[in-house]
Short mmCIF file of C-alpha atoms in Angstrom, two decimals:
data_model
loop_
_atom_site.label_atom_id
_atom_site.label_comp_id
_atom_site.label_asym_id
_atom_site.label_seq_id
_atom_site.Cartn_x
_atom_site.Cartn_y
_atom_site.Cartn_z
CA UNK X 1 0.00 0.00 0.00
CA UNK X 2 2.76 2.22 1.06
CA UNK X 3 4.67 1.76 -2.56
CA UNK X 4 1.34 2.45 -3.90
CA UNK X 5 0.60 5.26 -2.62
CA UNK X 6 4.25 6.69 -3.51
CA UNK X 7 4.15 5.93 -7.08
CA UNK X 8 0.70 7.88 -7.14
CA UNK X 9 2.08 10.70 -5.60
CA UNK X 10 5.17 10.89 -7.87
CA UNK X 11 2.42 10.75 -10.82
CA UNK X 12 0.94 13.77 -9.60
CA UNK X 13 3.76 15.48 -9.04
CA UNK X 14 4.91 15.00 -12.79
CA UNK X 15 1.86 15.87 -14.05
CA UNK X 16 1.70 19.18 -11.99
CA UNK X 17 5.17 19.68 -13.18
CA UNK X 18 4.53 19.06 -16.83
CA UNK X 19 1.06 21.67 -15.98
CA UNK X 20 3.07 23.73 -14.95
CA UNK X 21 5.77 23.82 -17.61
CA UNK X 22 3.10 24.26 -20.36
CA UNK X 23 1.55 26.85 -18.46
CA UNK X 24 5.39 29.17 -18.12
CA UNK X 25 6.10 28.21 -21.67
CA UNK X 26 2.55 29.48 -22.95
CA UNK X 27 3.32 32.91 -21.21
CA UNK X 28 6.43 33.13 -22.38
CA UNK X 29 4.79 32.90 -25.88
CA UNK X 30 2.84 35.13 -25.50
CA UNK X 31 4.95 37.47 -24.43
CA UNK X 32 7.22 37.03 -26.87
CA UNK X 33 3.98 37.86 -29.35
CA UNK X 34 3.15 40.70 -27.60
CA UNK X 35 7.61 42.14 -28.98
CA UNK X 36 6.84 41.42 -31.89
CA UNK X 37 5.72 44.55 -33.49
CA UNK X 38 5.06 45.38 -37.16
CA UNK X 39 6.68 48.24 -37.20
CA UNK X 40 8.75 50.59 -34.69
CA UNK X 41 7.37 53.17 -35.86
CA UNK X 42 4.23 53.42 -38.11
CA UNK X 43 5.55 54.49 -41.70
CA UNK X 44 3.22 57.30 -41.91
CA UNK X 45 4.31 59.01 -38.44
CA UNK X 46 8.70 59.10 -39.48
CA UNK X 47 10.02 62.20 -38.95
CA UNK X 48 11.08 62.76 -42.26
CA UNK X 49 7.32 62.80 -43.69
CA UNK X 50 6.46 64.77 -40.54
CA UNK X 51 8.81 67.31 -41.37
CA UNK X 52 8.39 67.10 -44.87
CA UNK X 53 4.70 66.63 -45.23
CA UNK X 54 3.28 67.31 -41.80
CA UNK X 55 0.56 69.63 -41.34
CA UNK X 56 3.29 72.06 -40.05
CA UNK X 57 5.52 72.21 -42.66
CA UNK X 58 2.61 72.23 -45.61
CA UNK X 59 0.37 74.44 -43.92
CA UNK X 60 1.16 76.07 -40.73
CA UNK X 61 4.26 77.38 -42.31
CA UNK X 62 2.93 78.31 -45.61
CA UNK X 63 0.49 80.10 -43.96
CA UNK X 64 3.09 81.52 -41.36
CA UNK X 65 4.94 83.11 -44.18
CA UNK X 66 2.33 83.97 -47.25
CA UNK X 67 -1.19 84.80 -45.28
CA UNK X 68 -1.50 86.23 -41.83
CA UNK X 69 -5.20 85.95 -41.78
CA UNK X 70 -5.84 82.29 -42.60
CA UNK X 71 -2.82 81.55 -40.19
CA UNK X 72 -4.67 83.92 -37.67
CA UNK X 73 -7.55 81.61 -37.86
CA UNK X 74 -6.04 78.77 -37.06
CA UNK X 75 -4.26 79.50 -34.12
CA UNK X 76 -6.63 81.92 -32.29
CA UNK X 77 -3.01 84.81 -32.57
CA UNK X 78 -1.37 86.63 -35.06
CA UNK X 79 1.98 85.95 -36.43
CA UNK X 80 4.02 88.00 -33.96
CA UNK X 81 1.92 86.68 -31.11
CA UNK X 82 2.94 83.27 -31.96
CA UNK X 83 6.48 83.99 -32.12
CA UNK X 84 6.72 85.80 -29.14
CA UNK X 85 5.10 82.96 -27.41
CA UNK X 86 7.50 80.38 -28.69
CA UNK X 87 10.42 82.53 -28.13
CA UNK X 88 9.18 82.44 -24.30
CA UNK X 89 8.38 78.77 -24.06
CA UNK X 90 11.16 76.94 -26.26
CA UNK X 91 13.31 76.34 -24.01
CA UNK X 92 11.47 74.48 -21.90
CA UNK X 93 9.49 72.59 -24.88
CA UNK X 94 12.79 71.89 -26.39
CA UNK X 95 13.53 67.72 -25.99
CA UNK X 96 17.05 66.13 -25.89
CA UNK X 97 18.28 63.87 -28.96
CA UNK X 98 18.57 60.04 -27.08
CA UNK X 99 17.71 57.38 -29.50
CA UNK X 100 15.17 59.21 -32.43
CA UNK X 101 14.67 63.06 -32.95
CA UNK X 102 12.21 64.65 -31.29
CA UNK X 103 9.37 66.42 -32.42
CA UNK X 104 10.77 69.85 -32.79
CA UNK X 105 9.60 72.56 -29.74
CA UNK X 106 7.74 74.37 -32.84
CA UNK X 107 5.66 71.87 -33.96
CA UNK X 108 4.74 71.01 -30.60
CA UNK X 109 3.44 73.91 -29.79
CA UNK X 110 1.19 74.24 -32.94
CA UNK X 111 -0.11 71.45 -32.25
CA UNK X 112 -1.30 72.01 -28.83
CA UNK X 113 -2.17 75.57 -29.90
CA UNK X 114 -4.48 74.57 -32.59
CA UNK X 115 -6.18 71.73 -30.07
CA UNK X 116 -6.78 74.33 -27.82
CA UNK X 117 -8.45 76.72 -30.40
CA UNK X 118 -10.56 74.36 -32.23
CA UNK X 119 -11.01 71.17 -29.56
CA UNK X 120 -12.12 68.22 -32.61
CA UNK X 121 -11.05 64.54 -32.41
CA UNK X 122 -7.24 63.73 -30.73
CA UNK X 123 -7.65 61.06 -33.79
CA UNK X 124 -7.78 63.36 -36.55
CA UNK X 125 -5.11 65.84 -35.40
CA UNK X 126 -2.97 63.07 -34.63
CA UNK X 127 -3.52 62.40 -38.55
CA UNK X 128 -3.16 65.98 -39.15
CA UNK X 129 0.27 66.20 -37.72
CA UNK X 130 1.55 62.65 -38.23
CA UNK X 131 2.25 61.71 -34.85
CA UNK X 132 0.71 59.14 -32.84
CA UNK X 133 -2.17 59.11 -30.83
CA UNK X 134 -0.72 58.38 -27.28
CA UNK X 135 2.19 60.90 -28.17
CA UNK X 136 -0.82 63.87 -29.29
CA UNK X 137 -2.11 63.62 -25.49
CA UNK X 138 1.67 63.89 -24.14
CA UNK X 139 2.27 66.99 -25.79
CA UNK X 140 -0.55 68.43 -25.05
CA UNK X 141 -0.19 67.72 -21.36
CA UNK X 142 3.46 69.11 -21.25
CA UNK X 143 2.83 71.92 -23.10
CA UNK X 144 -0.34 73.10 -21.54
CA UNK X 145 1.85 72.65 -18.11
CA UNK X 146 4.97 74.42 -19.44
CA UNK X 147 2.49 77.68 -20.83
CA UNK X 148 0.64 77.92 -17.49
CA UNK X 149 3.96 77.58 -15.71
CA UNK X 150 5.95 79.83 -17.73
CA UNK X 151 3.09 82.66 -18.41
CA UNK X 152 1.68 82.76 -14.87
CA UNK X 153 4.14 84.85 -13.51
CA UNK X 154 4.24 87.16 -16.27
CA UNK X 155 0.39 87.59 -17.10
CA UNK X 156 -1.69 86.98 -14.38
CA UNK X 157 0.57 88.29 -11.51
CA UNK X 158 -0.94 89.66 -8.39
CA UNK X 159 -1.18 93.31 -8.56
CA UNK X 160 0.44 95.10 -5.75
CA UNK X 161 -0.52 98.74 -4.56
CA UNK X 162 0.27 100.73 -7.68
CA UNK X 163 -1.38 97.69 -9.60
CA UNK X 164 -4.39 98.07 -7.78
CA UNK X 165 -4.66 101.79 -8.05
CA UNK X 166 -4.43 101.52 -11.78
CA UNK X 167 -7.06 99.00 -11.79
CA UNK X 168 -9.46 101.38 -9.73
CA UNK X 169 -8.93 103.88 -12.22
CA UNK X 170 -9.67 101.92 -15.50
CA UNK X 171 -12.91 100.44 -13.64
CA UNK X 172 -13.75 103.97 -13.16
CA UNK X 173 -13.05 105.65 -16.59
CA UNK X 174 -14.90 102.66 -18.73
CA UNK X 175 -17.39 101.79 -15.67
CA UNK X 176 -18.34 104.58 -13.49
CA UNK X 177 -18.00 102.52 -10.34
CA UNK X 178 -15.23 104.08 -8.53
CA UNK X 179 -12.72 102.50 -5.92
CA UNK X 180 -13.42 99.15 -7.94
CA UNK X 181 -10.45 96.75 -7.88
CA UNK X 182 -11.52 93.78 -9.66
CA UNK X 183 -14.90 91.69 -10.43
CA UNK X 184 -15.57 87.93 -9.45
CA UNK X 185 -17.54 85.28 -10.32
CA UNK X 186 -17.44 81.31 -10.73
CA UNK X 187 -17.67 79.22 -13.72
CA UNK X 188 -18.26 75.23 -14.20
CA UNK X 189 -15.90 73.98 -16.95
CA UNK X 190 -17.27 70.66 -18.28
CA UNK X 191 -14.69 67.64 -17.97
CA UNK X 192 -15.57 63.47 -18.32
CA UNK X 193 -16.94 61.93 -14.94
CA UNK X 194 -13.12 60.98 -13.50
CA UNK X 195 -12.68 57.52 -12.03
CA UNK X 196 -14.23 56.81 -8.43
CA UNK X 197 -15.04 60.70 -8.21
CA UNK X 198 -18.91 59.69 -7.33
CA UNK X 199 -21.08 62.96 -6.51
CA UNK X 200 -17.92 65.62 -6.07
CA UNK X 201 -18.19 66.94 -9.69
CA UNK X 202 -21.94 66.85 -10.39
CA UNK X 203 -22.94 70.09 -10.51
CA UNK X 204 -26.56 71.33 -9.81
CA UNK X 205 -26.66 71.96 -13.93
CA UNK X 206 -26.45 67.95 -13.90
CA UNK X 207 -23.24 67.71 -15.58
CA UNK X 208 -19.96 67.07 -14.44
CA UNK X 209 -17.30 70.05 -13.92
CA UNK X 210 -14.73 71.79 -11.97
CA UNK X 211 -14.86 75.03 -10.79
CA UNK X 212 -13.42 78.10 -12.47
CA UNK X 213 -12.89 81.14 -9.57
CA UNK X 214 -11.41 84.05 -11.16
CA UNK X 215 -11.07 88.08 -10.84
CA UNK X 216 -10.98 90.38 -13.85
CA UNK X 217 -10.12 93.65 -14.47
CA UNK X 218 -11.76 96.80 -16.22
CA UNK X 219 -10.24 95.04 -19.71
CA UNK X 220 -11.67 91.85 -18.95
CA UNK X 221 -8.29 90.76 -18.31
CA UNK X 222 -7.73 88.04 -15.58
CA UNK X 223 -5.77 88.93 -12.45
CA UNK X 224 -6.35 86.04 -10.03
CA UNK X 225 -7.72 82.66 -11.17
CA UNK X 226 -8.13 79.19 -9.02
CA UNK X 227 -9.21 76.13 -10.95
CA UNK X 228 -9.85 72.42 -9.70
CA UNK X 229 -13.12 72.12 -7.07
CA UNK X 230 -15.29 69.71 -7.65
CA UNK X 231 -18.70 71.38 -9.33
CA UNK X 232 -20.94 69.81 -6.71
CA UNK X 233 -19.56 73.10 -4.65
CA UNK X 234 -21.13 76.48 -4.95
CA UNK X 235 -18.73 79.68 -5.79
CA UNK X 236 -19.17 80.84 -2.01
CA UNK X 237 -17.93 77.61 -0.56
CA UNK X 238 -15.07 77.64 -3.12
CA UNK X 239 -13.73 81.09 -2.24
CA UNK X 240 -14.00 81.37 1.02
CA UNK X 241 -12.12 77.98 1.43
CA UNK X 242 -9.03 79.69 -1.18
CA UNK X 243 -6.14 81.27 0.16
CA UNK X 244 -6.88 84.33 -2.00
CA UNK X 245 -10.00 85.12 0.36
CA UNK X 246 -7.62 84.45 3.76
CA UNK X 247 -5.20 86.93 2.39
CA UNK X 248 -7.70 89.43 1.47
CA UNK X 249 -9.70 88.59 5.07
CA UNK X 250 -6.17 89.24 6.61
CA UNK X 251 -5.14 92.45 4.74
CA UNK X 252 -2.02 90.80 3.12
CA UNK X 253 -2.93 91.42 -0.88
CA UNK X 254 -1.44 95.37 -0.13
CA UNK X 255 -4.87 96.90 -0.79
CA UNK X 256 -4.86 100.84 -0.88
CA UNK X 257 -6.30 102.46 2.21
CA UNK X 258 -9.99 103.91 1.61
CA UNK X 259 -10.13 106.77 -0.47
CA UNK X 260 -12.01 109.77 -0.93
CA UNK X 261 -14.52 109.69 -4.21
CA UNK X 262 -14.14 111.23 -7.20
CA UNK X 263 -16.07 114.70 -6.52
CA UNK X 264 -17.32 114.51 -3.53
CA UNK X 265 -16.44 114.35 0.48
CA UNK X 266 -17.49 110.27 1.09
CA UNK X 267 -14.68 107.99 2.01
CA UNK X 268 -14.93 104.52 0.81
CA UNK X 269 -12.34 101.11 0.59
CA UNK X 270 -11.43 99.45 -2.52
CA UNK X 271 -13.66 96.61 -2.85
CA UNK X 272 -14.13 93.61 -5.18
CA UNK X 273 -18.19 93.19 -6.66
CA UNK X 274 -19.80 90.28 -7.12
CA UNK X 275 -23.21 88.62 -7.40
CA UNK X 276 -25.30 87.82 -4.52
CA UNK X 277 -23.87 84.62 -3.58
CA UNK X 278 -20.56 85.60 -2.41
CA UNK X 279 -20.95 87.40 1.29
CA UNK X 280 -20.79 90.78 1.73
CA UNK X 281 -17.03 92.25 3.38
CA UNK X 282 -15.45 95.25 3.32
CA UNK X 283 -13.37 94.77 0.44
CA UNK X 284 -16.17 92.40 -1.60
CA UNK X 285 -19.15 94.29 -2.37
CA UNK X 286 -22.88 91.93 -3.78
CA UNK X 287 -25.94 93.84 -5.13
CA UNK X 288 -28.86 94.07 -2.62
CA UNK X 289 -31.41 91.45 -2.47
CA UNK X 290 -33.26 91.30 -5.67
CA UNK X 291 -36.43 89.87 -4.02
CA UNK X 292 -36.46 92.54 -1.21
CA UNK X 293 -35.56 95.63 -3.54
CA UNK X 294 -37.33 98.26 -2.07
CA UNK X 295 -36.25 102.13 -2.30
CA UNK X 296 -34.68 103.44 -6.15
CA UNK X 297 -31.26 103.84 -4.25
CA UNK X 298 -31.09 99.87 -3.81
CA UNK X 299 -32.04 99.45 -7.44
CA UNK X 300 -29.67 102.15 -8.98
CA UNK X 301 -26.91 100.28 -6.73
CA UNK X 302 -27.83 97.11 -8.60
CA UNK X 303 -27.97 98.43 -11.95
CA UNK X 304 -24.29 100.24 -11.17
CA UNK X 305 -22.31 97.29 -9.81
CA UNK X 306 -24.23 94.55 -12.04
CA UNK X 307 -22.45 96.78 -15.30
CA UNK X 308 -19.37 97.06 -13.42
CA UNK X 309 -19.51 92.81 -12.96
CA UNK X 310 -20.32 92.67 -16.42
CA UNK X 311 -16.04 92.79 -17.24
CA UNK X 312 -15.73 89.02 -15.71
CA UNK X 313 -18.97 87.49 -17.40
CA UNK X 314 -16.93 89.08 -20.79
CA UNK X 315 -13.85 87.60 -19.97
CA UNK X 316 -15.47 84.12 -19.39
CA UNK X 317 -17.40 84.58 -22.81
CA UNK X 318 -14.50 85.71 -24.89
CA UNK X 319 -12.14 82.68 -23.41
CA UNK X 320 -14.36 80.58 -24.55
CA UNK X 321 -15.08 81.59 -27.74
CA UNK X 322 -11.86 82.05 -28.63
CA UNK X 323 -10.43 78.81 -27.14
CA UNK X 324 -13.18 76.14 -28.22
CA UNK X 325 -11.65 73.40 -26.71
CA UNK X 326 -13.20 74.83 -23.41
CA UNK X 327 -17.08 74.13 -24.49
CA UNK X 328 -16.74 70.64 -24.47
CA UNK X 329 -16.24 68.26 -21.71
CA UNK X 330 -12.33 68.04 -21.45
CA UNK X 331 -11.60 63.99 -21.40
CA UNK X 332 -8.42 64.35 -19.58
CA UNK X 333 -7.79 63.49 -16.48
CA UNK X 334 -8.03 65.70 -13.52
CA UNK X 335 -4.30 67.31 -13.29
CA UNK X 336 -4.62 67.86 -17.55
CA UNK X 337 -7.50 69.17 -17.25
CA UNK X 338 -6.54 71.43 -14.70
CA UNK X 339 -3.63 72.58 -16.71
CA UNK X 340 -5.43 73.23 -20.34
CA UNK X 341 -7.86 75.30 -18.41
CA UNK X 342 -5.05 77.48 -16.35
CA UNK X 343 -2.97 77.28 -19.90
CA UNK X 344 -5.90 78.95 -21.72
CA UNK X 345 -6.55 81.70 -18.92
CA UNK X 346 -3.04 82.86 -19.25
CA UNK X 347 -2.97 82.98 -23.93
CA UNK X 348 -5.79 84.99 -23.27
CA UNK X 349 -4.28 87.28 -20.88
CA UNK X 350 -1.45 87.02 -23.24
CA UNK X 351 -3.12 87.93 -26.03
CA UNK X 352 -5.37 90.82 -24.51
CA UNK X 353 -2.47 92.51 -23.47
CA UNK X 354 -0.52 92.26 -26.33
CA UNK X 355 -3.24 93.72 -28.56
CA UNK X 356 -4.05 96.30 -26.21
CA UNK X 357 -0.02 97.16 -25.67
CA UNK X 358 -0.70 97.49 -29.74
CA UNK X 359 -3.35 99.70 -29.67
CA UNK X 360 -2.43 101.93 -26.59
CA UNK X 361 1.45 102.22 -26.62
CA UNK X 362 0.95 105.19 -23.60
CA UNK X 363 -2.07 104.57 -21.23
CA UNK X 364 -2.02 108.81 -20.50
CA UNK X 365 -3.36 110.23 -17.69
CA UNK X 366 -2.33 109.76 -13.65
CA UNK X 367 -3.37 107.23 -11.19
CA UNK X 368 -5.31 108.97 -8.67
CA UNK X 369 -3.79 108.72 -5.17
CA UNK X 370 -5.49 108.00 -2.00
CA UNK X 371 -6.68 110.57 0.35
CA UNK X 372 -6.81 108.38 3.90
CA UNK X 373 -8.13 111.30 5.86
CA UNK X 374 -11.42 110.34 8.07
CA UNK X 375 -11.80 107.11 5.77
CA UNK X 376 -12.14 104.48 9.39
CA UNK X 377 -16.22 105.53 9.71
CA UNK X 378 -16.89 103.24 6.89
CA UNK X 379 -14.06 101.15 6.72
CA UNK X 380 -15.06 98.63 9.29
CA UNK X 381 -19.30 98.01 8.32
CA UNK X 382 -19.64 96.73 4.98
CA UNK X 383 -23.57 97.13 5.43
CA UNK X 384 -22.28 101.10 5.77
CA UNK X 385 -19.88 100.54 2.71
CA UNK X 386 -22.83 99.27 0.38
CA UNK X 387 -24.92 102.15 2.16
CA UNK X 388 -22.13 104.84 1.28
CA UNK X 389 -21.94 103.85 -2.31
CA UNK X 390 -25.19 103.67 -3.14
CA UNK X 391 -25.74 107.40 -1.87
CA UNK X 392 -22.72 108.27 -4.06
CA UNK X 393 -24.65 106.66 -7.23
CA UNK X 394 -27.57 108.62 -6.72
CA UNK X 395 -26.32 112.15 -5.98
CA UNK X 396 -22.52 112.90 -6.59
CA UNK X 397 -22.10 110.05 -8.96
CA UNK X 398 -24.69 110.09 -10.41
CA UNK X 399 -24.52 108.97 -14.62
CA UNK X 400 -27.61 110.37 -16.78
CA UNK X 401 -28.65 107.17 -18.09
CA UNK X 402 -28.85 105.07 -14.62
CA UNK X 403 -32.73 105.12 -13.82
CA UNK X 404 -33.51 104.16 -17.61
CA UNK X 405 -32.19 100.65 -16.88
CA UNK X 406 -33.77 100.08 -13.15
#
């Protein structure tokens, strides 16, 4: 029984062992299957034809040197916009030679350029430019990262005391709402439901999104942005948990001490508007009530700061019109997506400022400087604040047009 048993057991064991053995010498198979490629690289996507016969080199060039408008609309700039941008950016798009050339820093940044502009299928442009696929969503990850990286600093830097002065003074010339430093608001940017995010990014629009917080100036030009909060959080939860709103709650942004108004005797701080969901401070000023209106100062008050506010509902409408990509859910994931969106505030900064430098080589005129005498009555209330100003609306500054529109 005992040598029974035994040669039963050694059986077994040789037939697990020849298992086993077919089993390690199918993987290996297959992953020897899985090397062997048709080609390295796809005949269609060498560098040579890319170069040669590339959308960039038939097209974007052509166009480049023989018509500025057609080349204007297809990237969303003019020529000299789009060589000042690659002069400030090619370094860092620039790739080392290792084992195949790179796709040259120019060509990468047409590419992501034109995505941005138009949005359309990753699987056409990929055509379009004769690279592949995989590669298309790599560059325009890294370049999207390296613009908001690079232009940050340069176009949407925090303005300090001076800054906001000049601010105050454009909002008043084109606006008529003096001591006006910037206007906020929110906006949902549609992305793809991301992986185990249940309930964070559905909105109460019943889409998915992230939230867009972001100040503009007189020129519709951005000067603070924070992107990334889930949508399924209102505007007010979303700025009062930034650290923009605990440096302006601490007094750390360099704000100008209240000022006296433009011809008259009433003291009032610089404020920020915005609509009624944000809480009123004494540097962020909301309309009154809508539902509880009840004298024609309240309403003129409305009608005054709802024009001022109408700079960031601009900005939002031009970046989106000019960068497409924007109206349609970004299928990225969450850090891309975070980056195209910051990467497309800061072209159109770029962009606005550049054509306004163009148009208006000398702004003219002086800021006006702050008169800090008697300004604490006010300073302190901002129930007082939105009292003050909307007695200055309806006597001093006053405009002839205001109770037309209330």
């Amino acid at each position: 029984m005992d040598e029974e048993n035994l040669q039963k057991a050694v059986k077994i064991l040789k037939l697990q062992h020849i298992a086993l053995s077919s089993l390690m010498h199918a993987k290996l198979i297959r992953k020897m299957q899985k090397k062997l490629r048709r080609w390295w690289v796809k005949p269609h996507l060498l560098s040579e034809l890319r170069n040669a016969v590339g959308a960039y080199a038939m097209v974007c060039q052509n166009f480049q040197l023989r018509d500025h408008e057609v080349f204007e609309l297809q990237f969303k700039m003019t020529v000299d916009n789009f060589e000042k941008l690659y002069d400030l950016v090619r370094c860092r798009l620039e790739k080392r030679h290792v084992i195949r050339s790179p796709i040259p820093s120019c060509i990468r940044l047409a590419m992501t350029i034109h995505y941005l502009g138009h949005g359309g299928s990753i699987t056409l442009n990929s055509l379009y430019y004769r690279v592949g696929m995989s590669t298309y969503y790599k560059i325009i990850a890294e370049t999207c990262k390296i613009i908001a990286t690079v232009l940050t600093p340069m176009y949407v830097k925090r303005p300090n005391t001076e800054g906001w002065l000049s601010i105050a003074k454009d909002f008043e010339e084109k606006w008529q709402f003096p001591n006006c430093i910037g206007a906020l608001d929110g906006k949902h940017m549609r992305i793809r439901k991301p992986d185990h995010g249940g309930s964070v990014f559905f909105n109460y629009k019943r889409f998915h999104s992230i939230v867009l917080m972001a100040i503009s100036d007189a020129h519709c030009r951005f000067i603070w942005f924070s992107v990334g909060d889930g949508g399924s959080f209102s505007d007010a939860s979303v700025f009062s948990d930034c650290s923009f709103n605990e440096k302006l709650s601490n007094d750390e942004l360099h704000i100008p001490a209240p000022t006296q108004l433009p011809s008259s005797d009433r003291f009032s701080p610089f404020v920020f508007i915005s609509d009624e969901i944000f809480g009123l401070g004494k540097n962020l000023m909301k309309p009154y009530n809508r539902k509880l209106l009840r004298t024609e100062r309240e309403k003129i008050f409305n009608y005054r700061l709802s024009r001022a506010r109408f700079t960031i509902e601009c900005a939002f409408g031009i970046l989106c019109s000019k960068w497409q990509l924007l109206n349609n859910a970004l299928r990225f994931n969450l850090i891309t997506s975070r980056y195209i969106i910051s990467a497309c505030l800061c072209l159109h900064n770029f962009l606005m400022t550049s054509n306004r430098q163009n148009q208006h080589s000398n702004n003219g005129g002086e800021v006006r400087q702050p008169e800090v005498q008697n300004a604490r009555n006010n300073r302190s209330n901002p129930v007082l604040i939105r009292h003050n100003l909307a007695e200055y609306f309806c006597n001093e500054g006053t405009v002839p047009w205001q109770r037309n529109y209330i």
